[in-house]
PDB file of C-alpha atoms in Angstrom:
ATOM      1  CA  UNK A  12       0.000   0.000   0.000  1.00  0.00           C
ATOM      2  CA  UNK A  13       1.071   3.570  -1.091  1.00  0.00           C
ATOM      3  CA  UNK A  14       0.046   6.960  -1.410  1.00  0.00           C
ATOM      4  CA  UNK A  15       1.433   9.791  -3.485  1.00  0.00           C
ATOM      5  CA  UNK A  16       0.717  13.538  -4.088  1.00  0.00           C
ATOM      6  CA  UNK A  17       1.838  14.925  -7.686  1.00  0.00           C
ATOM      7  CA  UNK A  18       0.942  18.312  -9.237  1.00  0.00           C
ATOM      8  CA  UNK A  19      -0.140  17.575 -12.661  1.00  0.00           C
ATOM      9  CA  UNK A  20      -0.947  20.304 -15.332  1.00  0.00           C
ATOM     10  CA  UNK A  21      -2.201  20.625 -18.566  1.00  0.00           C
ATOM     11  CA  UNK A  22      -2.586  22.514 -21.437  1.00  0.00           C
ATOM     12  CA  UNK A  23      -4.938  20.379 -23.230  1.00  0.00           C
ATOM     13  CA  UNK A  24      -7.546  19.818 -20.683  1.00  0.00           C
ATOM     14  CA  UNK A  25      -6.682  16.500 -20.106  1.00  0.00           C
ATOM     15  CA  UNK A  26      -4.759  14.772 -16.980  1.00  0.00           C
ATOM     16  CA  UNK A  27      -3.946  10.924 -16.479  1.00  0.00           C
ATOM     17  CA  UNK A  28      -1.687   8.072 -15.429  1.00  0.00           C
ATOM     18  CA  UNK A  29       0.191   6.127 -17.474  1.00  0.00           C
ATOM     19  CA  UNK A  30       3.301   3.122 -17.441  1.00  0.00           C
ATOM     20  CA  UNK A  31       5.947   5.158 -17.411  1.00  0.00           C
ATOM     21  CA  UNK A  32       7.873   2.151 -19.396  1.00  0.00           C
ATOM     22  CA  UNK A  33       6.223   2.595 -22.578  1.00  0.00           C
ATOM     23  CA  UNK A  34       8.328   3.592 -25.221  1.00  0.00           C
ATOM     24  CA  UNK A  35       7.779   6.616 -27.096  1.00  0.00           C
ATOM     25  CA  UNK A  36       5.630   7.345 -30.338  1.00  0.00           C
ATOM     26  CA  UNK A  37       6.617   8.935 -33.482  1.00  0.00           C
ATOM     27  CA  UNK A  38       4.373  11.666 -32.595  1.00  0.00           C
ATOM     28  CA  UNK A  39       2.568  12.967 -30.099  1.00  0.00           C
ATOM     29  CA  UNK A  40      -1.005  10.680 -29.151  1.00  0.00           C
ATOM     30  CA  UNK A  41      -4.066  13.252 -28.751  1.00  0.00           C
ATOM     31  CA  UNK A  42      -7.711  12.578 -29.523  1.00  0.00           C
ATOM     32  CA  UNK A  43      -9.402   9.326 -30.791  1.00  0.00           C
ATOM     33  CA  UNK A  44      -5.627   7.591 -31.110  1.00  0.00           C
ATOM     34  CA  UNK A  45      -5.795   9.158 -27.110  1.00  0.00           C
ATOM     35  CA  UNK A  46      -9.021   7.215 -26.732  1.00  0.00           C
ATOM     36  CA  UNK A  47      -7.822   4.013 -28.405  1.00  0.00           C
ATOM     37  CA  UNK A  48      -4.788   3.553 -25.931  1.00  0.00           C
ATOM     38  CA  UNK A  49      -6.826   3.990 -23.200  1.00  0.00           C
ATOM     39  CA  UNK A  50      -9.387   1.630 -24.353  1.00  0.00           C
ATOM     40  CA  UNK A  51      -6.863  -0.445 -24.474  1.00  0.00           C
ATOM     41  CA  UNK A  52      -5.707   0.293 -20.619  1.00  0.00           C
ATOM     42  CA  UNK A  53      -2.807   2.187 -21.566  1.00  0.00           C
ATOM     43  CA  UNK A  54      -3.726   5.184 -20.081  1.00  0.00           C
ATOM     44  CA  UNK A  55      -6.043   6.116 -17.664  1.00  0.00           C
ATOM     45  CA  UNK A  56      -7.427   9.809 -19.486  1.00  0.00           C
ATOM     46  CA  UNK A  57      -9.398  12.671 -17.290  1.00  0.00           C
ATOM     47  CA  UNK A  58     -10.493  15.297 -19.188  1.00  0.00           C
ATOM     48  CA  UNK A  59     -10.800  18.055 -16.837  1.00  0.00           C
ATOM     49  CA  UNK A  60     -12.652  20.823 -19.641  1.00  0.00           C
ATOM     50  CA  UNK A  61     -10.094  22.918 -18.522  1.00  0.00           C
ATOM     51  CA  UNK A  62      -6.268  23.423 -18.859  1.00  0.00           C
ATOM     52  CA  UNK A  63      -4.562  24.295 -15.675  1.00  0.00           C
ATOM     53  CA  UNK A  64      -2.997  22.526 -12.458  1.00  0.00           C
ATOM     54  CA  UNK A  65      -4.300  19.733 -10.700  1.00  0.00           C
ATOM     55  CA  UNK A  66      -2.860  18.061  -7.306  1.00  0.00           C
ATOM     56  CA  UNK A  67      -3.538  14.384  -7.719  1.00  0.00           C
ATOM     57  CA  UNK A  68      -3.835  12.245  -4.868  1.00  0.00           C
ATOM     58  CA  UNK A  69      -2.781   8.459  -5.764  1.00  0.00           C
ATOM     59  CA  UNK A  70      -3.833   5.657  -3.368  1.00  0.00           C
ATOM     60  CA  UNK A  71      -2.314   2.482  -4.590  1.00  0.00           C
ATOM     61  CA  UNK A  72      -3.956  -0.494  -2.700  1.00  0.00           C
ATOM     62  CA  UNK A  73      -5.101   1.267   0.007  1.00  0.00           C
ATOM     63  CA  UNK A  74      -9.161   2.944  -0.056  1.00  0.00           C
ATOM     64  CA  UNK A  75      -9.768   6.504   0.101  1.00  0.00           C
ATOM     65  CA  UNK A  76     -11.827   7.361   2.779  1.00  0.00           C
ATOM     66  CA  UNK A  77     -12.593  11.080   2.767  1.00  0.00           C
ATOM     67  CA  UNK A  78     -12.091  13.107   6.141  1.00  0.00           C
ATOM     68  CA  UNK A  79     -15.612  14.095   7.541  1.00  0.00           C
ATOM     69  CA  UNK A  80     -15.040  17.546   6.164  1.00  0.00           C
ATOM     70  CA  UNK A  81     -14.562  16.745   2.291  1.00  0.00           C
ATOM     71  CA  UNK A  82     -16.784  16.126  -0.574  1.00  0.00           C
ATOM     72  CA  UNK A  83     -15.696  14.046  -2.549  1.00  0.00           C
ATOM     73  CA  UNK A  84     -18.009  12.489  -5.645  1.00  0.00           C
ATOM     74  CA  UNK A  85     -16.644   9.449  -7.449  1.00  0.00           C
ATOM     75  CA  UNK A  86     -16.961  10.186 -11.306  1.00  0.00           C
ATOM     76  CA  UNK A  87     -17.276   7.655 -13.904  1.00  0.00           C
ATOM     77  CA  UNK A  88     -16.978   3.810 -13.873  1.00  0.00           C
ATOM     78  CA  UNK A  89     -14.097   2.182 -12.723  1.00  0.00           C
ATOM     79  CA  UNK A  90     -11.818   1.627 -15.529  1.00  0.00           C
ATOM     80  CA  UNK A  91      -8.468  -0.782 -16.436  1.00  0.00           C
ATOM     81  CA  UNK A  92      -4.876   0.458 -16.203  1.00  0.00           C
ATOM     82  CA  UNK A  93      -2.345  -2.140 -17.248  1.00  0.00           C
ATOM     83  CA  UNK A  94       1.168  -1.067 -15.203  1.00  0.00           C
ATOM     84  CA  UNK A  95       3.291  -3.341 -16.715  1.00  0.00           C
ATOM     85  CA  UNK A  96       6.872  -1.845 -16.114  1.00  0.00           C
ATOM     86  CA  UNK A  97       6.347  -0.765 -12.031  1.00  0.00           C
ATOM     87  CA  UNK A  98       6.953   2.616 -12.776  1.00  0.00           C
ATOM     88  CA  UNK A  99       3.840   4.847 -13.190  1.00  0.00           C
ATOM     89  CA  UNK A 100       3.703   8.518 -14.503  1.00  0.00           C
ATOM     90  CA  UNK A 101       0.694  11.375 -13.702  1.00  0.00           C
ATOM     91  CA  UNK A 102      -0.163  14.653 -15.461  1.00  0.00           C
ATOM     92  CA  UNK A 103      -1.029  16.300 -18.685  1.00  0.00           C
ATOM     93  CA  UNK A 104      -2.079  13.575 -21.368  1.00  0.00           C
ATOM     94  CA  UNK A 105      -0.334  15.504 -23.367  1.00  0.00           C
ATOM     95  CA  UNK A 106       2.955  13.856 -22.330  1.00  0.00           C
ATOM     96  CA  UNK A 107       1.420  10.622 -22.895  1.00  0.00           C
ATOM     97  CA  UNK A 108       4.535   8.691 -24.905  1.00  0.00           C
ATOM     98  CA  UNK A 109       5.532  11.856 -26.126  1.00  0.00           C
ATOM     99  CA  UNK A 110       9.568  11.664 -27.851  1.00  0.00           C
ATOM    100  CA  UNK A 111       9.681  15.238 -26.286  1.00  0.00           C
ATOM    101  CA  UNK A 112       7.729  15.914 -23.060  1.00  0.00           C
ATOM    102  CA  UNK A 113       6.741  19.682 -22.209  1.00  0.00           C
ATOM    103  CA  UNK A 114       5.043  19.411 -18.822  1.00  0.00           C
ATOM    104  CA  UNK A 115       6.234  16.156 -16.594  1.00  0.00           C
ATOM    105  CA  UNK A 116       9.379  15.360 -15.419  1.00  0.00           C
ATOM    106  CA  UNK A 117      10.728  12.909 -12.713  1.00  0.00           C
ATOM    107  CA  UNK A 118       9.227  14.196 -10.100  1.00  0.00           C
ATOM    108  CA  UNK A 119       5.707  13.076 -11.767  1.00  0.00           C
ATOM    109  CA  UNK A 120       6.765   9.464 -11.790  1.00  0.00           C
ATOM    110  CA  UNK A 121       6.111   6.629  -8.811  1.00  0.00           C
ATOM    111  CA  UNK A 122       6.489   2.939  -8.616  1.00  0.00           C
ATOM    112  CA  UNK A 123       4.261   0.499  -8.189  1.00  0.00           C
ATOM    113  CA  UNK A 124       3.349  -3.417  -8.086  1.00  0.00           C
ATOM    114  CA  UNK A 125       3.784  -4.264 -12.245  1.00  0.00           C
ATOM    115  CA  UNK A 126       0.313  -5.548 -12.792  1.00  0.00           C
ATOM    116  CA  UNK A 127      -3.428  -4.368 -14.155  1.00  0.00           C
ATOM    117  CA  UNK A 128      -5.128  -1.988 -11.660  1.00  0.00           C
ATOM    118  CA  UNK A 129      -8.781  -1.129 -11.549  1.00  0.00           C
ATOM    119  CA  UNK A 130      -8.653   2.651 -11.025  1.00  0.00           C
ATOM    120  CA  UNK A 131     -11.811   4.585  -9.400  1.00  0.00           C
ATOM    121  CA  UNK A 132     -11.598   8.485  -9.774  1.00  0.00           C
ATOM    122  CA  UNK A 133     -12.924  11.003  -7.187  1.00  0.00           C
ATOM    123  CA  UNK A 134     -13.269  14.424  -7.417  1.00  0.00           C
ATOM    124  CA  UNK A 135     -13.325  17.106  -5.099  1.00  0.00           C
ATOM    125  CA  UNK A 136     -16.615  19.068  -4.541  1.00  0.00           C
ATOM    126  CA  UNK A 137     -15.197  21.486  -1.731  1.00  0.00           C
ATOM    127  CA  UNK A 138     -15.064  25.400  -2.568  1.00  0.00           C
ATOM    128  CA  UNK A 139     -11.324  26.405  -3.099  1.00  0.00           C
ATOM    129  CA  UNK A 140     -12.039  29.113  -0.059  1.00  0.00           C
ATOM    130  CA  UNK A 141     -13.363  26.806   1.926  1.00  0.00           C
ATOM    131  CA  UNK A 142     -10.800  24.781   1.970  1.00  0.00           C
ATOM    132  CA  UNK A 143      -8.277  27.108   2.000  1.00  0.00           C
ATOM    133  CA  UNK A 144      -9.154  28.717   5.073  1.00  0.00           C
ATOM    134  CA  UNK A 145      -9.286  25.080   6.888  1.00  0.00           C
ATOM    135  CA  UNK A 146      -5.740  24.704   5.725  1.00  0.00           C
ATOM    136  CA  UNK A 147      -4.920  27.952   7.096  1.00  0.00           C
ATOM    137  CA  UNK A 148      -6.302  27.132  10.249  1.00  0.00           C
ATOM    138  CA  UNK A 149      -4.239  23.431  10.195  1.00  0.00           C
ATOM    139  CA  UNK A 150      -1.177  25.330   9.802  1.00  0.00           C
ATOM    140  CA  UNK A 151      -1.671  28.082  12.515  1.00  0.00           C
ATOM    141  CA  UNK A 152      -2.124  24.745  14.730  1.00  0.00           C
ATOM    142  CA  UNK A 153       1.532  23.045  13.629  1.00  0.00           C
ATOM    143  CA  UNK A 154       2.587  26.407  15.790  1.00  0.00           C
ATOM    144  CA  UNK A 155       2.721  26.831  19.133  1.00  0.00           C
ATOM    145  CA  UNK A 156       0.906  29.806  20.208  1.00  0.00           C
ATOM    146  CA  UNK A 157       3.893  31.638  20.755  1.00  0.00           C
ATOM    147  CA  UNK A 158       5.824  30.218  17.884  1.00  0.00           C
ATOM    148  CA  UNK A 159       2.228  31.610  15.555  1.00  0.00           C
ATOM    149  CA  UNK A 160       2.753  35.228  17.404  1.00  0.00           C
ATOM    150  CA  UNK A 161       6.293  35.785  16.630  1.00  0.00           C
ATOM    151  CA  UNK A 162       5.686  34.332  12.895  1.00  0.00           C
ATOM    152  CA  UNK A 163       3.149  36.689  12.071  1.00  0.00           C
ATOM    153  CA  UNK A 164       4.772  39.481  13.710  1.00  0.00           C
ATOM    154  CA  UNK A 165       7.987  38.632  12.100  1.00  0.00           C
ATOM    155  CA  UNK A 166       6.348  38.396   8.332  1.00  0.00           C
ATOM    156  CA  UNK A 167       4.537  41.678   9.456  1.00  0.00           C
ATOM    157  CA  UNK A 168       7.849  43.569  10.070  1.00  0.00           C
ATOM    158  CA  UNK A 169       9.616  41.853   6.533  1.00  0.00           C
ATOM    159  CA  UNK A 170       6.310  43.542   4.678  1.00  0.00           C
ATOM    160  CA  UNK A 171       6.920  46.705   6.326  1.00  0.00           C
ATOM    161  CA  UNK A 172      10.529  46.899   5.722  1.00  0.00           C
ATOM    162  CA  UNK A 173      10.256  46.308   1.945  1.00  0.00           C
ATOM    163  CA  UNK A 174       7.474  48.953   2.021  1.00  0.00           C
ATOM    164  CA  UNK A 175      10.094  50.967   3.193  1.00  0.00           C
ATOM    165  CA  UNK A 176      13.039  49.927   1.028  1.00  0.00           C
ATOM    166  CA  UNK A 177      10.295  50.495  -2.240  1.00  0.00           C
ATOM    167  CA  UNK A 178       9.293  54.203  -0.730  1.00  0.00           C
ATOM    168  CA  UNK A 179      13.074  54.859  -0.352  1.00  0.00           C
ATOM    169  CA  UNK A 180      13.803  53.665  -4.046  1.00  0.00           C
ATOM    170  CA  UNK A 181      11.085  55.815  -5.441  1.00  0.00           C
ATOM    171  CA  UNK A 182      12.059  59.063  -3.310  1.00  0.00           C
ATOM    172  CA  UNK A 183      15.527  58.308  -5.117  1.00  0.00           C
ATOM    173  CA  UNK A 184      14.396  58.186  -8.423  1.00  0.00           C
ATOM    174  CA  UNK A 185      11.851  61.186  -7.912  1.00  0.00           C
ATOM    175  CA  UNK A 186      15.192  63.046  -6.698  1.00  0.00           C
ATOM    176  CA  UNK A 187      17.276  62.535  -9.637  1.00  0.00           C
ATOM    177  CA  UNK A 188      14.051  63.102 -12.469  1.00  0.00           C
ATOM    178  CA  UNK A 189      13.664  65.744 -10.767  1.00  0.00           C
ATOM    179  CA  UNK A 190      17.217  67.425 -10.006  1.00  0.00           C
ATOM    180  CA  UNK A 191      16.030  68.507  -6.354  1.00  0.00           C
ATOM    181  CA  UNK A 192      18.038  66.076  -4.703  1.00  0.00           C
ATOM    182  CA  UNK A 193      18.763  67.095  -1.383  1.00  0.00           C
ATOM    183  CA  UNK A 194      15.028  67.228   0.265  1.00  0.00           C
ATOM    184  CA  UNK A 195      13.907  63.790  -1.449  1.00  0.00           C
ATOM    185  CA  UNK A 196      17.774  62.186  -1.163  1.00  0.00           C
ATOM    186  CA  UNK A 197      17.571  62.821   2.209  1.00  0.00           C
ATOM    187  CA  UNK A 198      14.159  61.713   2.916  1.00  0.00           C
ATOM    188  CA  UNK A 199      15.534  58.602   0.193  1.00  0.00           C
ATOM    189  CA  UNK A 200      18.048  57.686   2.537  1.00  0.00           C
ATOM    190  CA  UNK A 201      16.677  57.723   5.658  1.00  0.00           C
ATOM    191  CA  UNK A 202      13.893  55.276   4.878  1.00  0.00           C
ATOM    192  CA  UNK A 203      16.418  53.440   3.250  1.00  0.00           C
ATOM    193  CA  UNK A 204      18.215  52.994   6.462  1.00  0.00           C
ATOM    194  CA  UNK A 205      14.921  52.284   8.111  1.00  0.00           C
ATOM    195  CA  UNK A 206      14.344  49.393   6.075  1.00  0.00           C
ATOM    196  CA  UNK A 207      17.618  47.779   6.231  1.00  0.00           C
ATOM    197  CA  UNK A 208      17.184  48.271  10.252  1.00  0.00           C
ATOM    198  CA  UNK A 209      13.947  46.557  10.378  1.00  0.00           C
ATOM    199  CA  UNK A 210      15.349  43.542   8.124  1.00  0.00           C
ATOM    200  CA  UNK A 211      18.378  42.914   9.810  1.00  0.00           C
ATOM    201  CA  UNK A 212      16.784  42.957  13.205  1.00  0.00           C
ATOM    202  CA  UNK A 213      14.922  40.060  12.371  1.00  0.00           C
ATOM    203  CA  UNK A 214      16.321  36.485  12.892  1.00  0.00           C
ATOM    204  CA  UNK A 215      15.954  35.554   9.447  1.00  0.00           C
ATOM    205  CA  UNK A 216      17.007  31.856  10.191  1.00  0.00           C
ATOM    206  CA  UNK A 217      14.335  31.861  12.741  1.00  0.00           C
ATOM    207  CA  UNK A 218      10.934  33.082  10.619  1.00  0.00           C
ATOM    208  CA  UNK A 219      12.192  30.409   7.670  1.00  0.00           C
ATOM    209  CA  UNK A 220      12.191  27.852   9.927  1.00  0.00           C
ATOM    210  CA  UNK A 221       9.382  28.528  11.401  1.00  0.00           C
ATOM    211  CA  UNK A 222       7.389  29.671   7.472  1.00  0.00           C
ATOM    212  CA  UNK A 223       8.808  25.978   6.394  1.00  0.00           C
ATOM    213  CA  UNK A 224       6.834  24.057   9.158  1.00  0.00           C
ATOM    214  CA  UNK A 225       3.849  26.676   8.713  1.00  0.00           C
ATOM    215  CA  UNK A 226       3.862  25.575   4.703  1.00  0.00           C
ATOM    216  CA  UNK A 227       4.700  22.138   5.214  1.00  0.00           C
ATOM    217  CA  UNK A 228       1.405  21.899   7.329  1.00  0.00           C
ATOM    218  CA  UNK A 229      -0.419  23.962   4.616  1.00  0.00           C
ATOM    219  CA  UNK A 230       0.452  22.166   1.809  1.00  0.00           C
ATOM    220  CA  UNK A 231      -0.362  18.650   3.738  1.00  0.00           C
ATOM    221  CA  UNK A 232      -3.903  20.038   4.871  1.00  0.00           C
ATOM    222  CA  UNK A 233      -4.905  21.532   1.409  1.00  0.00           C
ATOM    223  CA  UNK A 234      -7.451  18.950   0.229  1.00  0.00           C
ATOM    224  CA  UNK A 235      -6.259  17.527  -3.546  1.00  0.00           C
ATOM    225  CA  UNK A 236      -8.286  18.115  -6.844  1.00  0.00           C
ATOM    226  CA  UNK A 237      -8.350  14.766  -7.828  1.00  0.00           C
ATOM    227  CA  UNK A 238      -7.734  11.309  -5.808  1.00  0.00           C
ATOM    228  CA  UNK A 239      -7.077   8.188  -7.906  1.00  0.00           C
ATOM    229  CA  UNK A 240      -7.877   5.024  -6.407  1.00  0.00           C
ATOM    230  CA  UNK A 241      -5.673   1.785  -7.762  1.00  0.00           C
ATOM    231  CA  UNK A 242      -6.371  -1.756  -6.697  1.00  0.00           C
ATOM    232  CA  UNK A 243      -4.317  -4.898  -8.034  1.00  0.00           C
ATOM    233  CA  UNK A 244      -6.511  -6.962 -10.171  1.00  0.00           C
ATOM    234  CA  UNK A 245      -6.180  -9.997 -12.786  1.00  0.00           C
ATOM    235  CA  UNK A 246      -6.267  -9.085 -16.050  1.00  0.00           C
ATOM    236  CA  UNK A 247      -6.896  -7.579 -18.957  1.00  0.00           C
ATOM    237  CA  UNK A 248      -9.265  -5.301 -17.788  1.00  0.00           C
ATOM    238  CA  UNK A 249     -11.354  -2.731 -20.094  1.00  0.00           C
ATOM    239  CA  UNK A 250     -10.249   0.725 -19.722  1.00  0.00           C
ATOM    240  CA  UNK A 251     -11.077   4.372 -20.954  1.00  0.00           C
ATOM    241  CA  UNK A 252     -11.819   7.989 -20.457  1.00  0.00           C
ATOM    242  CA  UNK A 253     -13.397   9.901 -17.685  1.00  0.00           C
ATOM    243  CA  UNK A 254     -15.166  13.045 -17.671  1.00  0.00           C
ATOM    244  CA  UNK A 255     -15.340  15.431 -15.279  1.00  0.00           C
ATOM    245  CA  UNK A 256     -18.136  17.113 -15.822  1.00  0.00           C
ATOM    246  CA  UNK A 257     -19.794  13.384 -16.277  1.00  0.00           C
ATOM    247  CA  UNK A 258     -22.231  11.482 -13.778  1.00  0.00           C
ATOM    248  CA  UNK A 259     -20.979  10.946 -10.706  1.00  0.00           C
ATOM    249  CA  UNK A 260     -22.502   9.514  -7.388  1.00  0.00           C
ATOM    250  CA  UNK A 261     -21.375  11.041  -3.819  1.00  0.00           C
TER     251      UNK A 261
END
């Protein structure tokens, strides 16, 4: 059992896994050839009706089993994904077998048990703000209170400073268009002092450890687009498409 998180875009509307083992076409594979392979179980297609990025959540032999909070509605039939090779690759279809891909790379790639896998897709139903403020909220919580208090006022003096340090570069510049420099020099170089105060007072080390944990905690609470349920089975197994914006069932 295994679970994997991959950021998969596309520029053709269309987002899937693949065997990463399968050696390249002549050309690139895109419409009814696209459909054939993953008739075929060569591909598992999504077509998302819109290009974009999509985290994809991969459970390999394991279920999903959404947290109370999420929505998630499983879309289409379950379909047949033949991983013959043990290494598996998500994002834009696009890249599928391409001799020159534009949009994964090996961090897109994860291994596997080489064998057919019934795949069940789920998508997410949650509003992006929604969730978004939950993750917020998970991330305050990876911080102690007092850890939380100096991080915010910490990022709330780094603002300030390079409001500063901007204010001070445009007094400059006003200064020299307009050939009065000694009021707006002066005033130039005193914020710019000001600024470089406030940054180096800071203990820089300290707020990027401390923004690392609170975005490590973000990024793990932030629900993903798409989860992608695999399960070992004999085979062949029919595959196909899925659509999006096709039925579904909560």
């Amino acid at each position: 059992m295994a679970r994997y998180l991959i950021h998969a875009g596309t520029d053709i509307a269309c987002v899937g896994i693949w065997d990463a083992g399968l050696p390249s076409s002549a050309r690139p594979i895109k419409g009814k050839a696209l459909e054939e392979s993953a008739a075929r179980g060569e591909v598992l297609a999504i077509h998302t009706s819109a290009d974009g990025s999509y985290l994809i959540q991969l459970h390999v032999d394991e279920p999903f089993v959404p947290a109370l909070w999420q929505r998630f509605d499983t879309v289409g039939n379950e379909l047949g994904l033949h991983l013959g090779s043990g290494t598996a690759m998500a994002g834009g279809c696009e890249d599928f077998r391409n001799p020159r891909p534009q949009i994964t790379s090996e961090a897109d790639r994860f291994h596997v048990e080489p064998s057919w896998y019934h795949v069940r897709v789920h998508l997410n139903r949650m509003e992006g703000a929604e969730d978004e403020q939950r993750a917020h909220a998970e991330a305050s919580r990876a911080l102690t209170p007092d850890e939380l208090a100096r991080y915010q006022r910490m990022g709330k003096s780094f603002r300030t400073g390079w409001l500063l340090a901007v204010m001070a570069g445009a007094a400059l510049v006003t200064a020299v268009f307009l050939q009065h420099r000694l009021v707006p020099g002066t005033l130039g170089a005193i914020l710019a002092v000001a600024a470089s105060w406030r940054l180096l007072r800071l203990k820089r080390s300290d707020y990027d450890a401390l923004h690392q944990r609170y975005e490590d905690a973000f990024a793990a609470a932030v629900s993903p687009d798409i989860v992608l349920e695999l399960h070992r089975e004999p085979g062949p197994l029919p595959g196909g498409c899925v659509d999006l914006d096709g039925p579904h069932s909560s």
